[in-house]
CSV table of C-alpha atoms in Angstrom, one decimal:
chain,number,residue,atom,x,y,z
A,168,MET,CA,-8.7,11.4,4.7
A,169,ALA,CA,-11.5,13.2,2.9
A,170,VAL,CA,-8.8,13.2,0.4
A,171,TRP,CA,-7.1,9.6,0.0
A,172,ARG,CA,-11.6,8.5,-0.3
A,173,LYS,CA,-11.7,11.0,-3.5
A,174,ARG,CA,-7.5,9.7,-4.5
A,175,TRP,CA,-9.5,5.4,-3.3
A,176,CYS,CA,-12.5,6.7,-5.3
A,177,ARG,CA,-11.1,7.6,-8.4
A,178,ASN,CA,-9.0,4.5,-8.8
A,179,LEU,CA,-11.4,2.0,-8.1
A,180,LEU,CA,-13.6,3.7,-11.2
A,181,ALA,CA,-10.5,4.1,-13.9
A,182,ALA,CA,-10.0,-0.1,-12.6
A,183,PHE,CA,-13.5,-1.3,-13.1
A,184,LEU,CA,-12.8,-1.1,-17.1
A,185,SER,CA,-10.4,-3.9,-16.5
A,186,VAL,CA,-12.3,-7.4,-16.1
A,187,CYS,CA,-10.1,-8.9,-13.4
A,188,VAL,CA,-10.5,-6.0,-11.1
A,189,LEU,CA,-14.4,-7.0,-11.4
A,190,LEU,CA,-13.1,-10.4,-10.2
A,191,HIS,CA,-11.1,-9.0,-7.8
A,192,ALA,CA,-13.8,-7.4,-6.3
A,193,ALA,CA,-15.6,-10.4,-6.2
A,194,ASP,CA,-13.0,-11.2,-3.8
A,195,VAL,CA,-12.2,-7.8,-1.5
A,196,ASP,CA,-14.2,-10.2,1.5
A,197,ALA,CA,-10.9,-12.6,2.0
A,198,ARG,CA,-8.4,-9.8,1.0
A,199,PRO,CA,-7.7,-5.6,2.5
A,200,ALA,CA,-7.8,-3.6,0.0
A,201,ASN,CA,-4.2,-2.4,-0.2
A,202,MET,CA,-3.1,-6.0,-0.3
A,203,SER,CA,-1.9,-4.9,-3.9
A,204,SER,CA,-1.1,-7.6,-6.2
A,205,SER,CA,-0.6,-6.8,-10.0
A,206,LYS,CA,-1.8,-9.4,-11.0
A,207,ASP,CA,-5.2,-8.6,-10.2
A,208,LYS,CA,-4.0,-5.4,-12.2
A,209,THR,CA,-3.7,-7.1,-15.6
A,210,ALA,CA,-6.3,-5.8,-17.8
A,211,ALA,CA,-8.4,-7.6,-19.6
A,212,GLY,CA,-10.6,-5.6,-21.2
A,213,LYS,CA,-7.7,-4.4,-23.3
A,214,ASP,CA,-9.7,-2.3,-26.1
A,215,GLU,CA,-10.9,0.3,-22.9
A,216,ASN,CA,-8.3,0.5,-21.4
A,217,GLU,CA,-6.1,1.1,-23.3
A,218,ILE,CA,-5.7,4.3,-23.7
A,219,LEU,CA,-6.1,4.7,-19.4
A,220,PRO,CA,-3.8,5.3,-17.7
A,221,PRO,CA,-2.6,1.9,-15.8
A,222,ASP,CA,-3.2,1.7,-11.9
A,223,HIS,CA,-0.4,-0.5,-12.2
A,224,LEU,CA,3.0,0.9,-13.2
A,225,ASN,CA,5.5,-2.4,-13.9
A,226,GLY,CA,9.0,-2.0,-12.1
A,227,LEU,CA,8.3,0.2,-10.6
A,228,LYS,CA,8.0,-0.2,-6.4
A,229,MET,CA,4.8,1.8,-5.7
A,230,GLU,CA,1.0,2.0,-7.0
A,231,ARG,CA,0.1,5.5,-7.5
A,232,ASP,CA,-2.2,4.9,-4.4
A,233,GLY,CA,0.2,4.7,-2.6
A,234,HIS,CA,0.5,0.8,-1.8
A,235,LEU,CA,3.6,-0.7,-1.9
A,236,ASN,CA,4.2,-3.1,-5.1
A,237,LYS,CA,3.4,-6.8,-3.7
A,238,ASP,CA,5.1,-8.1,-6.5
A,239,PHE,CA,7.6,-5.3,-7.2
A,240,HIS,CA,10.3,-8.7,-6.7
A,241,GLN,CA,8.9,-11.1,-9.8
A,242,GLU,CA,8.1,-8.0,-12.4
A,243,VAL,CA,12.5,-7.1,-11.6
A,244,PHE,CA,13.8,-10.3,-11.6
A,245,LEU,CA,11.4,-12.0,-14.4
A,246,GLY,CA,10.7,-8.9,-16.0
A,247,LYS,CA,8.1,-9.7,-19.6
A,248,ASP,CA,9.0,-13.6,-19.0
A,249,MET,CA,6.6,-13.6,-15.7
A,250,GLU,CA,3.2,-14.0,-17.2
A,251,GLU,CA,5.1,-17.9,-17.6
A,252,PHE,CA,5.0,-18.3,-14.3
A,253,GLU,CA,1.5,-18.9,-12.8
A,254,GLU,CA,0.0,-21.1,-10.2
A,255,ASP,CA,-1.2,-23.4,-12.0
A,256,SER,CA,1.6,-23.8,-14.3
A,257,GLU,CA,3.8,-27.4,-14.9
A,258,PRO,CA,5.7,-27.7,-11.7
A,259,ARG,CA,9.2,-29.3,-13.5
A,260,ARG,CA,8.3,-26.6,-16.9
A,261,ASN,CA,8.8,-23.9,-13.8
A,262,ARG,CA,11.6,-25.5,-12.2
A,263,LYS,CA,13.6,-25.7,-15.7
A,264,LYS,CA,12.4,-22.4,-16.8
A,265,LEU,CA,14.2,-20.8,-14.0
A,266,ILE,CA,17.4,-22.5,-13.8
A,267,GLU,CA,17.4,-21.8,-17.7
A,268,ILE,CA,17.1,-17.5,-15.9
A,269,PHE,CA,20.1,-18.8,-13.4
A,270,THR,CA,22.4,-19.6,-15.6
A,271,LYS,CA,21.6,-15.8,-17.8
A,272,VAL,CA,21.7,-14.0,-14.4
A,273,ASP,CA,25.3,-16.4,-14.3
A,274,VAL,CA,27.6,-13.9,-15.9
A,275,ASN,CA,31.2,-15.8,-14.9
A,276,LYS,CA,30.4,-19.1,-14.6
A,277,ASP,CA,31.0,-19.8,-11.4
A,278,ARG,CA,27.6,-21.2,-10.8
A,279,SER,CA,26.0,-17.7,-8.2
A,280,VAL,CA,25.5,-14.8,-8.1
A,281,SER,CA,26.4,-11.8,-6.9
A,282,SER,CA,24.6,-8.9,-6.1
A,283,LYS,CA,26.4,-7.0,-8.7
A,284,GLU,CA,25.6,-9.3,-11.5
A,285,LEU,CA,21.7,-9.0,-9.9
A,286,GLN,CA,22.1,-6.0,-9.6
A,287,GLU,CA,22.7,-5.8,-13.8
A,288,TRP,CA,19.9,-8.4,-14.4
A,289,ILE,CA,17.4,-6.3,-12.6
A,290,MET,CA,18.4,-3.1,-14.7
A,291,ALA,CA,17.3,-5.1,-17.7
A,292,LYS,CA,14.8,-6.5,-16.3
A,293,THR,CA,13.2,-3.8,-15.8
A,294,LYS,CA,14.2,-2.3,-19.4
A,295,GLU,CA,12.1,-4.7,-21.2
A,296,HIS,CA,9.3,-3.1,-18.9
A,297,PHE,CA,10.3,-0.1,-20.1
A,298,GLN,CA,9.7,-1.4,-24.1
A,299,GLU,CA,6.3,-3.3,-23.6
A,300,ALA,CA,5.4,0.5,-22.3
A,301,MET,CA,6.8,2.2,-25.3
A,302,LYS,CA,5.2,-0.8,-27.3
A,303,GLU,CA,1.9,-0.7,-26.2
A,304,ASN,CA,1.6,3.3,-26.1
A,305,LYS,CA,2.6,3.1,-29.3
A,306,ASN,CA,-1.3,1.6,-30.3
A,307,SER,CA,-2.8,3.2,-27.3
A,308,PHE,CA,-1.8,7.1,-29.2
A,309,HIS,CA,-3.1,5.8,-32.7
A,310,ALA,CA,-6.4,4.5,-31.0
A,311,VAL,CA,-7.0,8.5,-29.9
A,312,ASP,CA,-5.7,9.8,-33.0
A,313,PRO,CA,-8.3,9.8,-35.0
A,314,ASP,CA,-6.7,12.5,-37.8
A,315,GLY,CA,-3.7,10.8,-37.4
A,316,ASP,CA,-1.9,14.2,-37.9
A,317,GLY,CA,1.0,13.2,-34.4
A,318,TYR,CA,-1.0,15.1,-32.4
A,319,VAL,CA,-3.5,14.4,-29.8
A,320,THR,CA,-5.6,16.8,-28.6
A,321,TRP,CA,-6.9,17.3,-24.7
A,322,ASN,CA,-11.0,16.6,-26.4
A,323,GLU,CA,-10.2,14.2,-28.7
A,324,TYR,CA,-8.9,12.2,-25.3
A,325,LYS,CA,-12.0,12.9,-23.5
A,326,ILE,CA,-14.2,12.1,-26.4
A,327,LYS,CA,-12.4,8.8,-26.8
A,328,PHE,CA,-12.0,8.1,-22.8
A,329,LEU,CA,-15.6,8.9,-22.9
A,330,ALA,CA,-16.8,6.1,-25.7
A,331,SER,CA,-14.6,3.6,-23.5
A,332,LYS,CA,-17.2,4.4,-20.8
A,333,GLY,CA,-20.2,3.8,-22.6
A,334,PHE,CA,-20.9,7.5,-23.8
A,335,ASP,CA,-22.5,7.7,-27.2
A,336,GLU,CA,-19.0,9.6,-29.6
A,337,GLU,CA,-20.3,11.7,-32.2
A,338,GLU,CA,-23.6,13.0,-29.5
A,339,ILE,CA,-19.9,13.8,-27.5
A,340,ALA,CA,-18.2,15.2,-30.3
A,341,ASP,CA,-20.9,17.5,-30.5
A,342,LYS,CA,-21.8,18.8,-27.1
A,343,ILE,CA,-17.9,19.2,-27.0
A,344,LYS,CA,-17.7,21.0,-30.3
A,345,LYS,CA,-21.0,23.3,-29.6
A,346,LYS,CA,-19.7,23.8,-25.6
A,347,GLU,CA,-22.8,22.2,-24.3
A,348,ASP,CA,-22.9,20.5,-21.0
A,349,LEU,CA,-22.0,17.2,-20.9
A,350,LYS,CA,-24.0,16.1,-18.3
A,351,LEU,CA,-21.8,13.6,-16.7
A,352,ASP,CA,-22.1,11.7,-13.5
A,353,GLU,CA,-20.5,13.5,-10.1
A,354,GLU,CA,-17.2,9.8,-9.8
A,355,THR,CA,-16.9,10.3,-14.5
A,356,GLN,CA,-16.2,13.8,-13.9
A,357,GLU,CA,-13.6,13.4,-11.0
A,358,VAL,CA,-11.5,11.2,-13.5
A,359,LEU,CA,-11.9,13.3,-16.6
A,360,GLU,CA,-10.3,16.6,-13.7
A,361,SER,CA,-7.6,13.8,-12.6
A,362,LEU,CA,-6.6,13.0,-16.2
A,363,ARG,CA,-6.7,16.7,-17.1
A,364,ASP,CA,-4.0,17.3,-14.4
A,365,ARG,CA,-1.6,14.1,-15.4
A,366,TRP,CA,-2.3,15.5,-19.8
A,367,VAL,CA,-1.4,18.9,-18.7
A,368,GLN,CA,2.1,17.9,-16.4
A,369,ALA,CA,3.2,15.4,-19.5
A,370,ASP,CA,2.5,18.3,-22.2
A,371,ASN,CA,6.1,19.6,-22.0
A,372,PRO,CA,7.2,23.2,-22.4
A,373,PRO,CA,6.1,25.2,-24.3
A,374,PRO,CA,2.4,24.2,-23.6
A,375,ASP,CA,0.7,23.7,-26.8
A,376,GLN,CA,-2.5,21.6,-24.7
A,377,ARG,CA,-1.8,19.1,-27.1
A,378,LEU,CA,0.7,15.6,-26.6
A,379,ASN,CA,3.1,13.5,-29.6
A,380,GLU,CA,3.7,10.3,-28.8
A,381,GLU,CA,6.3,10.8,-26.3
A,382,GLU,CA,4.3,12.9,-24.3
A,383,PHE,CA,1.7,10.6,-24.1
A,384,LEU,CA,4.1,8.3,-23.4
A,385,SER,CA,4.9,10.1,-20.0
A,386,PHE,CA,0.8,10.3,-19.9
A,387,LEU,CA,0.2,7.1,-19.5
A,388,HIS,CA,3.4,5.5,-18.2
A,389,PRO,CA,5.1,8.7,-15.6
A,390,GLU,CA,8.0,6.8,-15.2
A,391,HIS,CA,9.5,7.6,-18.2
A,392,SER,CA,9.9,11.1,-18.0
A,393,LYS,CA,11.0,12.9,-15.0
A,394,GLY,CA,8.8,15.0,-14.7
A,395,MET,CA,5.9,13.2,-14.3
A,396,LEU,CA,7.4,11.0,-12.0
A,397,LYS,CA,7.9,13.8,-9.6
A,398,TYR,CA,4.7,14.9,-10.5
A,399,MET,CA,3.5,11.1,-8.8
A,400,VAL,CA,5.6,11.4,-6.3
A,401,LYS,CA,3.9,14.7,-5.2
A,402,GLU,CA,0.1,13.1,-6.0
A,403,ILE,CA,1.4,10.5,-3.3
A,404,VAL,CA,1.9,12.9,-0.8
A,405,ARG,CA,-0.3,15.1,-1.0
A,406,ASP,CA,-2.6,11.7,-0.5
A,407,LEU,CA,-0.2,10.7,2.5
A,408,ASP,CA,0.2,13.9,4.3
A,409,GLN,CA,-1.6,14.3,6.8
A,410,ASP,CA,-0.6,18.2,7.6
A,411,SER,CA,0.1,19.3,4.5
A,412,ASP,CA,4.1,20.0,5.2
A,413,PHE,CA,5.3,18.1,2.1
A,414,LYS,CA,6.9,14.7,4.3
A,415,LEU,CA,6.0,12.3,5.4
A,416,THR,CA,6.7,10.3,8.4
A,417,LEU,CA,6.6,6.9,10.1
A,418,SER,CA,2.9,7.7,11.3
A,419,GLU,CA,1.8,9.3,7.8
A,420,PHE,CA,2.8,6.3,5.5
A,421,ILE,CA,1.5,3.3,7.5
A,422,SER,CA,-2.0,5.1,8.2
A,423,LEU,CA,-3.8,4.0,4.8
A,424,PRO,CA,-7.2,2.6,5.3
A,425,VAL,CA,-7.1,-0.8,6.8
A,426,GLY,CA,-8.7,-3.6,4.5
A,427,THR,CA,-12.6,-4.0,5.1
A,428,VAL,CA,-12.1,-7.0,6.5
A,429,GLU,CA,-12.6,-7.9,10.5
A,430,ASN,CA,-12.3,-11.2,11.2
A,431,GLN,CA,-9.2,-11.4,12.6
A,432,GLN,CA,-7.4,-13.5,9.9
A,433,GLY,CA,-8.0,-10.4,7.6
A,434,GLN,CA,-7.2,-9.0,10.6
A,435,ASP,CA,-3.4,-10.5,10.7
A,436,ILE,CA,-2.6,-9.5,7.4
A,437,ASP,CA,-3.2,-5.7,7.7
A,438,ASP,CA,-0.3,-6.0,11.0
A,439,ASP,CA,1.6,-8.3,8.0
A,440,TRP,CA,0.6,-5.2,6.2
A,441,VAL,CA,1.7,-2.2,8.5
A,442,LYS,CA,4.6,-4.1,9.2
A,443,GLU,CA,6.2,-4.1,6.1
A,444,ARG,CA,5.3,-0.5,5.1
A,445,LYS,CA,7.3,0.8,8.3
A,446,ASN,CA,10.5,-1.6,7.5
A,447,GLU,CA,10.6,0.0,4.0
A,448,PHE,CA,10.0,3.5,5.4
A,449,GLU,CA,12.5,2.8,8.7
A,450,LYS,CA,15.2,0.8,6.1
A,451,VAL,CA,14.9,1.6,2.1
A,452,ILE,CA,12.9,4.5,1.7
A,453,ASP,CA,14.1,7.2,4.5
A,454,SER,CA,17.4,7.1,3.2
A,455,ASN,CA,19.0,9.4,6.1
A,456,HIS,CA,17.2,7.5,8.4
A,457,ASP,CA,16.2,11.0,9.8
A,458,GLY,CA,12.7,10.3,10.8
A,459,ILE,CA,11.5,11.9,8.0
A,460,VAL,CA,11.1,10.7,3.8
A,461,THR,CA,11.4,14.0,2.2
A,462,MET,CA,10.0,14.1,-1.9
A,463,LYS,CA,13.5,14.2,-3.2
A,464,GLU,CA,13.6,11.0,-0.9
A,465,LEU,CA,10.3,9.4,-2.5
A,466,GLU,CA,11.8,9.9,-6.0
A,467,GLU,CA,14.3,8.5,-6.2
A,468,TYR,CA,13.2,5.5,-3.9
A,469,MET,CA,10.3,5.2,-6.7
A,470,ASP,CA,12.4,6.0,-10.2
A,471,PRO,CA,13.2,2.4,-11.6
A,472,MET,CA,16.3,3.2,-13.8
A,473,ASN,CA,18.3,4.4,-10.2
A,474,GLU,CA,21.0,1.9,-10.2
A,475,HIS,CA,21.6,2.4,-5.7
A,476,ASN,CA,18.1,0.7,-6.4
A,477,ALA,CA,18.7,-1.6,-7.8
A,478,LEU,CA,21.5,-2.8,-6.2
A,479,ASN,CA,19.4,-2.5,-3.2
A,480,GLU,CA,17.3,-4.7,-4.2
A,481,ALA,CA,19.6,-7.3,-5.6
A,482,LYS,CA,21.0,-6.7,-1.5
A,483,GLN,CA,17.8,-7.2,-0.2
A,484,MET,CA,16.6,-10.7,-2.9
A,485,ILE,CA,20.0,-12.2,-1.9
A,486,ALA,CA,19.1,-11.6,1.4
A,487,VAL,CA,16.1,-13.6,1.4
A,488,ALA,CA,17.2,-16.5,-0.2
A,489,ASP,CA,20.5,-16.6,1.5
A,490,GLU,CA,20.7,-19.7,3.5
A,491,ASN,CA,24.4,-20.3,4.1
A,492,GLN,CA,25.0,-16.3,4.5
A,493,ASN,CA,27.7,-16.7,1.6
A,494,HIS,CA,26.5,-12.9,0.2
A,495,GLN,CA,25.9,-15.0,-2.9
A,496,LEU,CA,22.4,-17.1,-4.3
A,497,GLU,CA,23.6,-20.2,-5.1
A,498,LEU,CA,20.7,-21.9,-7.5
A,499,GLU,CA,19.2,-24.3,-4.4
A,500,GLU,CA,18.4,-21.1,-2.9
A,501,ILE,CA,16.7,-19.3,-5.9
A,502,LEU,CA,14.6,-23.1,-6.9
A,503,ARG,CA,13.8,-23.3,-2.5
A,504,TYR,CA,12.6,-19.9,-2.8
A,505,SER,CA,11.2,-19.8,-5.9
A,506,GLU,CA,7.8,-18.3,-4.8
A,507,TYR,CA,9.6,-15.2,-3.5
A,508,PHE,CA,11.3,-14.9,-7.4
A,509,THR,CA,8.3,-16.3,-8.9
A,510,GLY,CA,5.4,-15.9,-7.4
A,511,SER,CA,4.9,-20.0,-8.5
A,512,LYS,CA,6.2,-22.4,-5.5
A,513,LEU,CA,7.9,-25.8,-6.7
A,514,MET,CA,7.4,-29.0,-5.7
A,515,ASP,CA,10.8,-31.1,-4.9
A,516,TYR,CA,12.6,-28.0,-6.2
A,517,ALA,CA,15.9,-29.9,-5.7
A,518,ARG,CA,14.8,-33.5,-7.4
A,519,ASN,CA,17.8,-33.5,-10.9
A,520,VAL,CA,19.0,-30.6,-10.1
A,521,HIS,CA,22.4,-30.7,-10.9
A,522,GLU,CA,21.5,-32.8,-13.6
A,523,GLU,CA,19.2,-30.3,-15.4
A,524,PHE,CA,21.9,-27.9,-14.3
């Protein structure tokens, strides 16, 4: 577990740049560390955090650190509209927005959503996340390409990264030029080593020790590159694989460190978390049900543009709210289970549904 602890420290240091994660840390006694949520990872310190690979990737079922993405259903159902459904938003406005979404998903206008319709919607929403990442990457790339030559060298990136951590940019640049010791603390050095590994992987062959805009996108967002997605899976397996056979057993998959909560409520949360991971392992990731998850199975599971995964996800989402068991979703069912689909609980969900619809 020493490797995991090292990895955990690296993730904490990277997340330190985000204001919202600082707020989250204040609530650490109320929720285990493994209860991951994208809402906690939405970077408020954008200027500092934009050049770092984000810990959370919208539309991926698993985080970089191996935790399940708790908001995945909402991300692939709402796309870029996810921020509109805040917990303190006006319920009537949220209900109206959800009805609008339902009418868009219901392509054939039969007032129900089939798994095929929901699959196509999920794919479209995932592409929205891709487009947002590409837009953000363009700004991030320009921030680390000071000479505007269309390429970023590792040293250029390292200077900007350390400057975002509070180091003097000119001093760091001068020391790197003179090949002097930067005298970094251990944690910062570990983060740099991890970033350097990702950098090398993003440098498409033939490697030239620099990244263009497309390669930089893969560096920040591995879901945009098959090669980088494979590398991300390799990192996850490395951190969870206790016997170094490059495969995961169920016990390895559910053996992430428990949360810091020691009271009964915290234990109940951890128990629920283990059950969720066990269910995901056995019913989704282990596609051939042999009790072992291979690198290939995990890569397929992590691929956000895998249409088969999107169809399975659509069926799972329908199963959650399909109260009349007709394998489709009606508007009333989606409204009744609004918290699952949007993260926002609607009060008096049935009021005036038919009139508004």
